[in-house]
Structure formats: C-alpha cells, structure tokens
Amino acid sequence: DAGVIQSPRHEVTEMGQEVTLRCKPISGHDYLFWYRQTMMRGLELLIYFNNNVPIDDSGMPEDRFSAKMPNASFSTLKIQPSEPRDSAVYFCASDSGVTDTQYFGPGTRLTVL
Amino acid sequence: GNSVTQMEGPVTLSEEAFLTINCTYTATGYPSLFWYVQYPGEGLQLLLKATKADDKGSNKGFEATYRKETTSFHLEKGSVQVSDSAVYFCALSEGTNAGKSTFGDGTTLTVKP
C-alpha cells in the first residue's frame, strides 16, 4: 500500500487567498483525521471523520476552516481566507478502526505570507 | 476526559547512552497505549503499542510496559544511536472515543556522536 497521500507537500500563498489541502487515506480505513502542527501549539486535532461523516470538529479554529470527505478515498481541508497565523504543517492520518493505530501522511507545509 | 503527560524536552544524550522518556496518562476506561516517532520532515509513525495492563511493546530496541497501577507507559532504550534523534509522542486510544487518540506534547531527543 502507498500509505496516506497528501498534496501538495509545500504551499506558499498570500494572506487572503484560499488554500485547499488534499488527502487520500489508506484503502479500507474507516477513520480520517486532520491535524495541525506548530512549534507553539504542538500537534492539534482539527477534525475527524468516520465512514465519511464528520464526528468531531471541535478543534477547527474558526469558520475560515472547513473539511469535507466526499468519498472513502478523498478528503480536503480548506482555509478561506488564509492568514499568516495559519502557517503550519498539516497532517492527515487514517485508521482502520480495528487496531486504533493511526497512519500519518507526510504532511503539507503551509506558509501564508 | 483523557489526557497524556510526557516528560518535557528537549533531551540530549550521547551515543550509546540509556534513554527513558516518561509518560503518564489519565483515562476513564481501559485504553490502548502507543509511542509514535516523528523524524525530521516526516509524519508520525507508530513505534510500539500495548493494549492491556502488563503488556510490553517493543520495536527497534525500544520498549515500554503498560503499568495500570501507576498509569504509566515509559519509553526506554538501552543504547541510543544518532539515528534515534526524533520527536517521540506518547498516545492513548479508547474505544469509547470512536477511534480518536489523545497525544502528549512530544519529547525531542537529540543524540550526539
């Protein structure tokens, strides 16, 4: 298996622009998680899905952030409009729900100027 | 709610030194416990896990024992290498939280030759 795939790996954008991050989970995994990692705040869970349904979005910072999972093999995290404080590494992870082990993607490093 | 507290870093050791990174947890039920490792520029990956009291997880020379009486899951390695330099995260997962894991803040380990 290719593992969790994220794109793009790096994104540089200007304040106010829309940013879309993409994730393809491991085939057969029922859970998908979006995390944000910064030096100041560490690893934060933003939202997670079970069988394509959002279960807990209490970590989403504000209305500028939205996430969708239209099918079992694809999810997006959108920031509109982006702000410099959104600069971070965003990770997607998936879990089969059987072993409780999360498999992380390589992350997207977002820089908002 | 669930929580994980791990030893603050950074930790700096010389090659072949003994490593301990402390981790304690709070959970309402009977969680599974994990150590994840994050190498520079990568996502987190599972290092080892234990699913019930007194279980020992081990991998790549690292070990951790699930101690229910002290609610601890300390990570140990007898002789560290430069290649072990990374950030280590302790985590727990409880079935009642529907797949969601709780992560510690991470401990940065640097091993010097």
mmCIF file of N, CA and C in Angstrom, chain A residues 26-27 39 49 74 87 92 102-103 109:
data_model
loop_
_atom_site.group_PDB
_atom_site.id
_atom_site.type_symbol
_atom_site.label_atom_id
_atom_site.label_comp_id
_atom_site.label_asym_id
_atom_site.label_seq_id
_atom_site.Cartn_x
_atom_site.Cartn_y
_atom_site.Cartn_z
ATOM 1 N N ILE A 26 -5.463 5.478 3.506
ATOM 2 C CA ILE A 26 -5.184 4.095 3.149
ATOM 3 C C ILE A 26 -6.512 3.393 2.843
ATOM 4 N N SER A 27 -6.517 2.647 1.763
ATOM 5 C CA SER A 27 -7.731 1.956 1.349
ATOM 6 C C SER A 27 -8.246 1.041 2.454
ATOM 7 N N MET A 39 5.241 24.873 16.209
ATOM 8 C CA MET A 39 6.166 24.863 17.341
ATOM 9 C C MET A 39 5.463 25.347 18.607
ATOM 10 N N PHE A 49 -13.247 12.132 10.762
ATOM 11 C CA PHE A 49 -14.382 11.529 10.075
ATOM 12 C C PHE A 49 -14.402 10.024 10.362
ATOM 13 N N PHE A 74 -10.983 10.182 -0.358
ATOM 14 C CA PHE A 74 -10.542 11.552 -0.590
ATOM 15 C C PHE A 74 -11.124 12.497 0.449
ATOM 16 N N SER A 87 -0.019 29.444 9.154
ATOM 17 C CA SER A 87 1.212 28.773 8.725
ATOM 18 C C SER A 87 1.540 27.643 9.697
ATOM 19 N N CYS A 92 -2.601 14.632 7.629
ATOM 20 C CA CYS A 92 -3.760 13.778 7.517
ATOM 21 C C CYS A 92 -3.346 12.398 8.024
ATOM 22 N N GLN A 102 -2.971 4.955 14.172
ATOM 23 C CA GLN A 102 -3.127 5.960 13.122
ATOM 24 C C GLN A 102 -1.896 5.954 12.217
ATOM 25 N N TYR A 103 -2.160 6.078 10.931
ATOM 26 C CA TYR A 103 -1.104 6.144 9.927
ATOM 27 C C TYR A 103 -1.109 7.553 9.340
ATOM 28 N N ARG A 109 3.311 21.433 4.277
ATOM 29 C CA ARG A 109 3.860 22.616 4.962
ATOM 30 C C ARG A 109 3.260 23.846 4.308
#
